[in-house]
Amino acid sequence: MVGLLVAVAFAVDLDAAITSLLDANLSLTILAIILVQGQIVLSAYRWHFTTQRLGRPLPIGRAISEYYLASLLNMVLPGGVGGDAVRATREGKAREGAADKAYGVAASAVILERLAGQVAFFMVAAVGIACWPLLLEDTLPVGTGWLLAAPPLILGALALLAWVGTRLAPRPLANWLKTLGPSIRKAWLTDGAWLIQGALSFAIALLYIAVFALASAAIGAPLGLLAAAALIPLVLLTMLVPISIGGFGLREGAAAALWPLAGFAGSDGLAAALLYGVVSIVGALPGALLLLKRSSAASSRA
């Protein structure tokens, strides 16, 4: 992460980026932090809805508190999915009954909830790319096509691995893999579930874009609506590459490269991406309260 940020800093005007950060509009920054609360709460409700569909309802209050914790951990742990692993593990432990089944359902709910969000986000990104000729005179950045093609290719590879796993994996894992197909139908497709999943996922994707747009506006580089739709999804997609902490470095490099296409300096893209990272961490800080609560409870029992 540090190496990536240093490389970006050498490629742009670092002093200008720091100045933009220090002069960031406080009102817009606070508004961005408020919108982070919306994306976390809606994501928690999507998780709550998914668990209901799988027959293991999760109280909405616990879903929200656990999602805050997971969001915070995703921003500070390598790979960007550590918080989700913690969320699935904690929910599995909280379940009564057969441990294997409890952990299996908890893992399925977390995976399907996050996957629904990724599918919606890639659809939003594809729309933005499709509108690129109408928005910007420059040609698409090199590699954009592969970036958008990667998700369906990855999903296809995962489906193939799951099919092979049902036949070759150890029995507990094979049994869990066999439940994924029926779980997808329950969580996403039957009884109009796709309407709720779709509405929640698209709303959350738009909130992610809005938070980044506010961060850019706060540092003095306001993107137009259409430019935001074309550029921001590409930047956020880089955060899915699990080689950094919270997307830092990759996100900044992408923004520094893309913001000049909208008429701003690369330093503006760097500053906007850094502010977005800070806003995302601050917005998820209520998750730290849960960590402190659990730590205090464990100490009192010791």
mmCIF file of C-alpha atoms in Angstrom:
data_model
loop_
_atom_site.group_PDB
_atom_site.id
_atom_site.type_symbol
_atom_site.label_atom_id
_atom_site.label_comp_id
_atom_site.label_asym_id
_atom_site.label_seq_id
_atom_site.Cartn_x
_atom_site.Cartn_y
_atom_site.Cartn_z
ATOM 1 C CA MET A 1 0.000 0.000 0.000
ATOM 2 C CA VAL A 2 2.742 2.471 0.992
ATOM 3 C CA GLY A 3 4.704 1.713 -2.159
ATOM 4 C CA LEU A 4 1.666 2.346 -4.346
ATOM 5 C CA LEU A 5 0.956 5.664 -2.647
ATOM 6 C CA VAL A 6 4.582 6.747 -2.956
ATOM 7 C CA ALA A 7 4.554 5.910 -6.669
ATOM 8 C CA VAL A 8 1.407 7.974 -7.186
ATOM 9 C CA ALA A 9 2.866 10.856 -5.157
ATOM 10 C CA PHE A 10 5.902 10.965 -7.451
ATOM 11 C CA ALA A 11 3.665 10.992 -10.541
ATOM 12 C CA VAL A 12 1.573 14.017 -9.546
ATOM 13 C CA ASP A 13 1.985 17.354 -7.798
ATOM 14 C CA LEU A 14 1.994 16.131 -4.193
ATOM 15 C CA ASP A 15 2.082 19.630 -2.693
ATOM 16 C CA ALA A 16 -1.064 20.568 -4.615
ATOM 17 C CA ALA A 17 -2.802 17.400 -3.442
ATOM 18 C CA ILE A 18 -1.921 18.070 0.200
ATOM 19 C CA THR A 19 -3.072 21.673 -0.097
ATOM 20 C CA SER A 20 -6.404 20.527 -1.558
ATOM 21 C CA LEU A 21 -6.852 18.063 1.302
ATOM 22 C CA LEU A 22 -6.117 20.665 3.961
ATOM 23 C CA ASP A 23 -8.528 23.107 2.332
ATOM 24 C CA ALA A 24 -11.302 20.549 1.815
ATOM 25 C CA ASN A 25 -14.813 21.899 2.270
ATOM 26 C CA LEU A 26 -15.955 20.776 5.726
ATOM 27 C CA SER A 27 -19.681 20.828 4.944
ATOM 28 C CA LEU A 28 -19.301 18.572 1.904
ATOM 29 C CA THR A 29 -16.999 16.253 3.849
ATOM 30 C CA ILE A 30 -19.545 15.913 6.670
ATOM 31 C CA LEU A 31 -22.291 15.251 4.113
ATOM 32 C CA ALA A 32 -20.153 12.489 2.594
ATOM 33 C CA ILE A 33 -19.711 10.926 6.044
ATOM 34 C CA ILE A 34 -23.484 11.033 6.528
ATOM 35 C CA LEU A 35 -24.005 9.227 3.217
ATOM 36 C CA VAL A 36 -21.588 6.518 4.381
ATOM 37 C CA GLN A 37 -24.062 5.810 7.183
ATOM 38 C CA GLY A 38 -26.754 5.280 4.566
ATOM 39 C CA GLN A 39 -24.686 2.816 2.544
ATOM 40 C CA ILE A 40 -23.761 0.809 5.655
ATOM 41 C CA VAL A 41 -27.319 0.681 6.992
ATOM 42 C CA LEU A 42 -28.778 -0.283 3.597
ATOM 43 C CA SER A 43 -26.080 -2.944 3.196
ATOM 44 C CA ALA A 44 -26.955 -4.292 6.639
ATOM 45 C CA TYR A 45 -30.608 -4.428 5.654
ATOM 46 C CA ARG A 46 -29.658 -6.353 2.489
ATOM 47 C CA TRP A 47 -27.822 -8.839 4.711
ATOM 48 C CA HIS A 48 -30.811 -9.017 7.051
ATOM 49 C CA PHE A 49 -33.108 -9.663 4.077
ATOM 50 C CA THR A 50 -30.766 -12.330 2.692
ATOM 51 C CA THR A 51 -30.669 -14.208 5.989
ATOM 52 C CA GLN A 52 -34.467 -14.112 6.116
ATOM 53 C CA ARG A 53 -34.659 -15.625 2.661
ATOM 54 C CA LEU A 54 -32.302 -18.399 3.755
ATOM 55 C CA GLY A 55 -34.502 -19.243 6.739
ATOM 56 C CA ARG A 56 -32.145 -17.940 9.426
ATOM 57 C CA PRO A 57 -33.447 -14.422 10.189
ATOM 58 C CA LEU A 58 -30.925 -11.994 11.634
ATOM 59 C CA PRO A 59 -32.265 -9.152 13.827
ATOM 60 C CA ILE A 60 -31.824 -5.867 12.008
ATOM 61 C CA GLY A 61 -30.165 -4.195 15.004
ATOM 62 C CA ARG A 62 -27.461 -6.848 15.174
ATOM 63 C CA ALA A 63 -27.081 -6.762 11.401
ATOM 64 C CA ILE A 64 -26.391 -3.017 11.491
ATOM 65 C CA SER A 65 -23.873 -3.175 14.346
ATOM 66 C CA GLU A 66 -22.043 -6.123 12.797
ATOM 67 C CA TYR A 67 -21.972 -4.422 9.391
ATOM 68 C CA TYR A 68 -20.398 -1.311 10.891
ATOM 69 C CA LEU A 69 -17.693 -3.492 12.408
ATOM 70 C CA ALA A 70 -17.139 -5.387 9.147
ATOM 71 C CA SER A 71 -16.969 -2.155 7.138
ATOM 72 C CA LEU A 72 -14.342 -0.722 9.461
ATOM 73 C CA LEU A 73 -12.261 -3.907 9.350
ATOM 74 C CA ASN A 74 -12.512 -4.047 5.551
ATOM 75 C CA MET A 75 -10.926 -0.593 5.426
ATOM 76 C CA VAL A 76 -8.008 -1.394 7.733
ATOM 77 C CA LEU A 77 -7.228 -5.057 6.975
ATOM 78 C CA PRO A 78 -5.392 -6.346 3.878
ATOM 79 C CA GLY A 79 -7.510 -7.678 1.021
ATOM 80 C CA GLY A 80 -10.708 -5.754 1.732
ATOM 81 C CA VAL A 81 -12.734 -8.815 2.777
ATOM 82 C CA GLY A 82 -11.387 -9.504 6.278
ATOM 83 C CA GLY A 83 -14.368 -7.764 7.826
ATOM 84 C CA ASP A 84 -16.773 -9.967 5.902
ATOM 85 C CA ALA A 85 -14.972 -13.086 7.117
ATOM 86 C CA VAL A 86 -15.258 -11.803 10.679
ATOM 87 C CA ARG A 87 -18.942 -11.020 10.112
ATOM 88 C CA ALA A 88 -19.673 -14.546 8.880
ATOM 89 C CA THR A 89 -17.686 -16.138 11.708
ATOM 90 C CA ARG A 90 -19.338 -14.068 14.425
ATOM 91 C CA GLU A 91 -22.800 -14.772 13.049
ATOM 92 C CA GLY A 92 -22.029 -18.494 12.848
ATOM 93 C CA LYS A 93 -20.964 -18.498 16.493
ATOM 94 C CA ALA A 94 -24.127 -16.649 17.481
ATOM 95 C CA ARG A 95 -26.356 -19.326 15.976
ATOM 96 C CA GLU A 96 -27.809 -22.155 18.016
ATOM 97 C CA GLY A 97 -27.946 -25.766 16.876
ATOM 98 C CA ALA A 98 -25.561 -27.716 14.650
ATOM 99 C CA ALA A 99 -22.322 -25.757 14.326
ATOM 100 C CA ASP A 100 -21.547 -26.866 10.779
ATOM 101 C CA LYS A 101 -24.979 -25.850 9.527
ATOM 102 C CA ALA A 102 -24.862 -22.539 11.408
ATOM 103 C CA TYR A 103 -21.500 -21.586 9.922
ATOM 104 C CA GLY A 104 -22.575 -22.767 6.486
ATOM 105 C CA VAL A 105 -25.710 -20.612 6.431
ATOM 106 C CA ALA A 106 -23.828 -17.632 7.875
ATOM 107 C CA ALA A 107 -21.133 -17.917 5.195
ATOM 108 C CA SER A 108 -23.718 -18.296 2.426
ATOM 109 C CA ALA A 109 -25.637 -15.215 3.590
ATOM 110 C CA VAL A 110 -22.510 -13.041 3.673
ATOM 111 C CA ILE A 111 -21.256 -14.277 0.300
ATOM 112 C CA LEU A 112 -24.615 -13.830 -1.430
ATOM 113 C CA GLU A 113 -25.176 -10.416 0.139
ATOM 114 C CA ARG A 114 -21.803 -9.118 -1.050
ATOM 115 C CA LEU A 115 -22.155 -10.787 -4.435
ATOM 116 C CA ALA A 116 -25.513 -9.083 -5.029
ATOM 117 C CA GLY A 117 -23.809 -5.759 -4.433
ATOM 118 C CA GLN A 118 -20.931 -6.518 -6.780
ATOM 119 C CA VAL A 119 -23.274 -7.579 -9.584
ATOM 120 C CA ALA A 120 -25.227 -4.326 -9.271
ATOM 121 C CA PHE A 121 -22.061 -2.248 -9.121
ATOM 122 C CA PHE A 122 -20.607 -3.795 -12.248
ATOM 123 C CA MET A 123 -23.871 -3.104 -14.051
ATOM 124 C CA VAL A 124 -23.651 0.553 -12.991
ATOM 125 C CA ALA A 125 -20.024 0.665 -14.154
ATOM 126 C CA ALA A 126 -20.969 -0.884 -17.491
ATOM 127 C CA VAL A 127 -23.619 1.790 -18.033
ATOM 128 C CA GLY A 128 -21.068 4.495 -17.266
ATOM 129 C CA ILE A 129 -18.606 3.003 -19.752
ATOM 130 C CA ALA A 130 -21.329 2.675 -22.384
ATOM 131 C CA CYS A 131 -22.012 6.405 -22.001
ATOM 132 C CA TRP A 132 -18.327 7.322 -22.231
ATOM 133 C CA PRO A 133 -18.450 8.580 -25.853
ATOM 134 C CA LEU A 134 -21.225 10.975 -24.842
ATOM 135 C CA LEU A 135 -19.406 12.271 -21.795
ATOM 136 C CA LEU A 136 -15.742 12.604 -22.606
ATOM 137 C CA GLU A 137 -13.763 13.207 -25.774
ATOM 138 C CA ASP A 138 -10.878 10.980 -24.720
ATOM 139 C CA THR A 139 -10.799 7.313 -25.523
ATOM 140 C CA LEU A 140 -11.293 4.724 -22.826
ATOM 141 C CA PRO A 141 -8.226 4.034 -20.664
ATOM 142 C CA VAL A 142 -6.192 0.995 -21.647
ATOM 143 C CA GLY A 143 -7.398 -2.088 -19.787
ATOM 144 C CA THR A 144 -10.932 -0.864 -19.145
ATOM 145 C CA GLY A 145 -12.431 -3.622 -21.255
ATOM 146 C CA TRP A 146 -10.599 -6.264 -19.254
ATOM 147 C CA LEU A 147 -11.681 -4.596 -16.020
ATOM 148 C CA LEU A 148 -15.325 -4.955 -16.966
ATOM 149 C CA ALA A 149 -14.860 -8.417 -18.464
ATOM 150 C CA ALA A 150 -13.126 -9.724 -15.348
ATOM 151 C CA PRO A 151 -16.255 -10.123 -13.141
ATOM 152 C CA PRO A 152 -18.198 -12.473 -15.448
ATOM 153 C CA LEU A 153 -15.004 -14.403 -16.132
ATOM 154 C CA ILE A 154 -14.325 -14.707 -12.411
ATOM 155 C CA LEU A 155 -17.918 -15.732 -11.714
ATOM 156 C CA GLY A 156 -17.673 -18.383 -14.410
ATOM 157 C CA ALA A 157 -14.417 -19.674 -12.945
ATOM 158 C CA LEU A 158 -15.910 -19.754 -9.445
ATOM 159 C CA ALA A 159 -18.964 -21.637 -10.724
ATOM 160 C CA LEU A 160 -16.677 -24.189 -12.352
ATOM 161 C CA LEU A 161 -14.631 -24.550 -9.168
ATOM 162 C CA ALA A 162 -17.822 -24.986 -7.144
ATOM 163 C CA TRP A 163 -18.996 -27.723 -9.513
ATOM 164 C CA VAL A 164 -15.644 -29.493 -9.237
ATOM 165 C CA GLY A 165 -15.679 -28.994 -5.479
ATOM 166 C CA THR A 166 -19.001 -30.777 -5.086
ATOM 167 C CA ARG A 167 -17.294 -33.845 -6.497
ATOM 168 C CA LEU A 168 -13.740 -33.658 -5.187
ATOM 169 C CA ALA A 169 -13.772 -31.541 -2.024
ATOM 170 C CA PRO A 170 -14.014 -32.991 1.510
ATOM 171 C CA ARG A 171 -17.584 -33.898 2.376
ATOM 172 C CA PRO A 172 -18.443 -30.868 4.609
ATOM 173 C CA LEU A 173 -17.246 -28.420 1.942
ATOM 174 C CA ALA A 174 -18.862 -30.426 -0.874
ATOM 175 C CA ASN A 175 -22.183 -30.466 0.983
ATOM 176 C CA TRP A 176 -22.005 -26.703 1.506
ATOM 177 C CA LEU A 177 -21.209 -26.087 -2.162
ATOM 178 C CA LYS A 178 -24.245 -28.142 -3.144
ATOM 179 C CA THR A 179 -26.466 -25.772 -1.171
ATOM 180 C CA LEU A 180 -25.261 -22.635 -3.004
ATOM 181 C CA GLY A 181 -27.518 -23.058 -6.034
ATOM 182 C CA PRO A 182 -30.716 -23.427 -3.981
ATOM 183 C CA SER A 183 -29.517 -20.612 -1.696
ATOM 184 C CA ILE A 184 -29.097 -18.260 -4.668
ATOM 185 C CA ARG A 185 -32.627 -19.022 -5.826
ATOM 186 C CA LYS A 186 -34.041 -18.400 -2.343
ATOM 187 C CA ALA A 187 -32.063 -15.237 -1.671
ATOM 188 C CA TRP A 188 -32.259 -13.597 -5.084
ATOM 189 C CA LEU A 189 -34.952 -14.965 -7.337
ATOM 190 C CA THR A 190 -38.087 -16.481 -5.831
ATOM 191 C CA ASP A 191 -41.150 -14.573 -4.585
ATOM 192 C CA GLY A 192 -39.972 -11.249 -5.980
ATOM 193 C CA ALA A 193 -36.743 -11.255 -3.974
ATOM 194 C CA TRP A 194 -34.885 -9.897 -7.006
ATOM 195 C CA LEU A 195 -36.844 -6.628 -6.759
ATOM 196 C CA ILE A 196 -35.720 -5.944 -3.202
ATOM 197 C CA GLN A 197 -32.179 -7.202 -3.764
ATOM 198 C CA GLY A 198 -31.889 -5.127 -6.926
ATOM 199 C CA ALA A 199 -33.329 -1.946 -5.417
ATOM 200 C CA LEU A 200 -31.081 -2.160 -2.364
ATOM 201 C CA SER A 201 -27.959 -3.016 -4.361
ATOM 202 C CA PHE A 202 -28.387 -0.243 -6.915
ATOM 203 C CA ALA A 203 -29.142 2.293 -4.174
ATOM 204 C CA ILE A 204 -25.984 1.261 -2.315
ATOM 205 C CA ALA A 205 -23.887 1.466 -5.497
ATOM 206 C CA LEU A 206 -25.174 4.974 -6.166
ATOM 207 C CA LEU A 207 -24.342 5.989 -2.591
ATOM 208 C CA TYR A 208 -20.751 4.821 -3.074
ATOM 209 C CA ILE A 209 -20.509 6.972 -6.186
ATOM 210 C CA ALA A 210 -22.137 9.938 -4.422
ATOM 211 C CA VAL A 211 -19.677 9.745 -1.512
ATOM 212 C CA PHE A 212 -16.729 9.824 -3.915
ATOM 213 C CA ALA A 213 -18.291 12.667 -5.901
ATOM 214 C CA LEU A 214 -18.707 14.693 -2.697
ATOM 215 C CA ALA A 215 -15.098 14.001 -1.735
ATOM 216 C CA SER A 216 -13.963 15.298 -5.121
ATOM 217 C CA ALA A 217 -16.179 18.371 -4.843
ATOM 218 C CA ALA A 218 -14.871 19.012 -1.324
ATOM 219 C CA ILE A 219 -11.278 19.332 -2.560
ATOM 220 C CA GLY A 220 -12.324 21.699 -5.339
ATOM 221 C CA ALA A 221 -12.765 19.299 -8.260
ATOM 222 C CA PRO A 222 -16.527 18.918 -8.715
ATOM 223 C CA LEU A 223 -17.393 16.307 -11.314
ATOM 224 C CA GLY A 224 -20.489 16.692 -13.433
ATOM 225 C CA LEU A 225 -23.157 14.030 -13.015
ATOM 226 C CA LEU A 226 -22.285 12.201 -16.215
ATOM 227 C CA ALA A 227 -18.530 12.450 -15.677
ATOM 228 C CA ALA A 228 -18.975 11.022 -12.176
ATOM 229 C CA ALA A 229 -20.978 8.141 -13.621
ATOM 230 C CA ALA A 230 -18.168 7.349 -16.070
ATOM 231 C CA LEU A 231 -15.082 7.861 -13.904
ATOM 232 C CA ILE A 232 -15.924 6.979 -10.304
ATOM 233 C CA PRO A 233 -17.066 3.370 -10.917
ATOM 234 C CA LEU A 234 -13.747 2.647 -12.637
ATOM 235 C CA VAL A 235 -11.844 3.991 -9.653
ATOM 236 C CA LEU A 236 -13.929 2.021 -7.162
ATOM 237 C CA LEU A 237 -13.521 -1.159 -9.202
ATOM 238 C CA THR A 238 -9.786 -1.083 -8.530
ATOM 239 C CA MET A 239 -10.527 -1.502 -4.820
ATOM 240 C CA LEU A 240 -11.718 -5.039 -5.527
ATOM 241 C CA VAL A 241 -8.169 -6.117 -6.361
ATOM 242 C CA PRO A 242 -7.068 -7.734 -3.059
ATOM 243 C CA ILE A 243 -3.482 -6.456 -2.913
ATOM 244 C CA SER A 244 -3.875 -3.402 -0.693
ATOM 245 C CA ILE A 245 -5.421 -2.259 2.575
ATOM 246 C CA GLY A 246 -8.830 -0.690 2.093
ATOM 247 C CA GLY A 247 -8.034 0.003 -1.565
ATOM 248 C CA PHE A 248 -5.427 2.637 -0.660
ATOM 249 C CA GLY A 249 -2.875 3.074 -3.418
ATOM 250 C CA LEU A 250 -4.846 1.431 -6.207
ATOM 251 C CA ARG A 251 -7.735 3.845 -5.769
ATOM 252 C CA GLU A 252 -5.445 6.872 -5.662
ATOM 253 C CA GLY A 253 -3.522 5.761 -8.736
ATOM 254 C CA ALA A 254 -6.698 5.248 -10.740
ATOM 255 C CA ALA A 255 -8.149 8.617 -9.715
ATOM 256 C CA ALA A 256 -4.905 10.441 -10.501
ATOM 257 C CA ALA A 257 -4.923 8.880 -13.972
ATOM 258 C CA LEU A 258 -8.616 9.475 -14.710
ATOM 259 C CA TRP A 259 -9.345 12.938 -13.273
ATOM 260 C CA PRO A 260 -7.446 14.742 -16.077
ATOM 261 C CA LEU A 261 -10.026 13.278 -18.481
ATOM 262 C CA ALA A 262 -12.602 15.451 -16.706
ATOM 263 C CA GLY A 263 -10.420 18.547 -16.928
ATOM 264 C CA PHE A 264 -8.773 18.352 -13.501
ATOM 265 C CA ALA A 265 -5.195 17.709 -12.439
ATOM 266 C CA GLY A 266 -3.929 14.317 -11.389
ATOM 267 C CA SER A 267 -3.267 15.815 -7.953
ATOM 268 C CA ASP A 268 -7.001 16.509 -7.684
ATOM 269 C CA GLY A 269 -7.739 12.853 -8.302
ATOM 270 C CA LEU A 270 -5.182 11.857 -5.668
ATOM 271 C CA ALA A 271 -6.644 14.263 -3.118
ATOM 272 C CA ALA A 272 -10.217 13.169 -3.845
ATOM 273 C CA ALA A 273 -9.313 9.487 -3.451
ATOM 274 C CA LEU A 274 -7.437 10.083 -0.209
ATOM 275 C CA LEU A 275 -10.334 12.081 1.215
ATOM 276 C CA TYR A 276 -12.728 9.318 0.133
ATOM 277 C CA GLY A 277 -10.634 6.796 2.079
ATOM 278 C CA VAL A 278 -10.631 8.981 5.181
ATOM 279 C CA VAL A 279 -14.386 9.604 4.910
ATOM 280 C CA SER A 280 -15.046 5.873 4.562
ATOM 281 C CA ILE A 281 -13.013 5.052 7.672
ATOM 282 C CA VAL A 282 -14.567 7.850 9.732
ATOM 283 C CA GLY A 283 -18.033 6.827 8.546
ATOM 284 C CA ALA A 284 -17.429 3.262 9.728
ATOM 285 C CA LEU A 285 -15.943 4.249 13.105
ATOM 286 C CA PRO A 286 -19.130 3.278 14.980
ATOM 287 C CA GLY A 287 -17.868 -0.255 14.323
ATOM 288 C CA ALA A 288 -15.058 0.509 16.765
ATOM 289 C CA LEU A 289 -17.672 0.894 19.490
ATOM 290 C CA LEU A 290 -18.682 -2.714 18.968
ATOM 291 C CA LEU A 291 -15.042 -3.788 19.191
ATOM 292 C CA LEU A 292 -14.627 -1.877 22.451
ATOM 293 C CA LYS A 293 -17.875 -3.294 23.823
ATOM 294 C CA ARG A 294 -16.859 -6.867 23.033
ATOM 295 C CA SER A 295 -13.379 -6.293 24.476
ATOM 296 C CA SER A 296 -14.823 -4.832 27.673
ATOM 297 C CA ALA A 297 -17.254 -7.721 28.023
ATOM 298 C CA ALA A 298 -14.446 -10.260 27.546
ATOM 299 C CA SER A 299 -12.295 -8.484 30.150
ATOM 300 C CA SER A 300 -15.128 -8.473 32.689
ATOM 301 C CA ARG A 301 -15.606 -12.208 32.253
ATOM 302 C CA ALA A 302 -11.893 -12.936 32.685
#
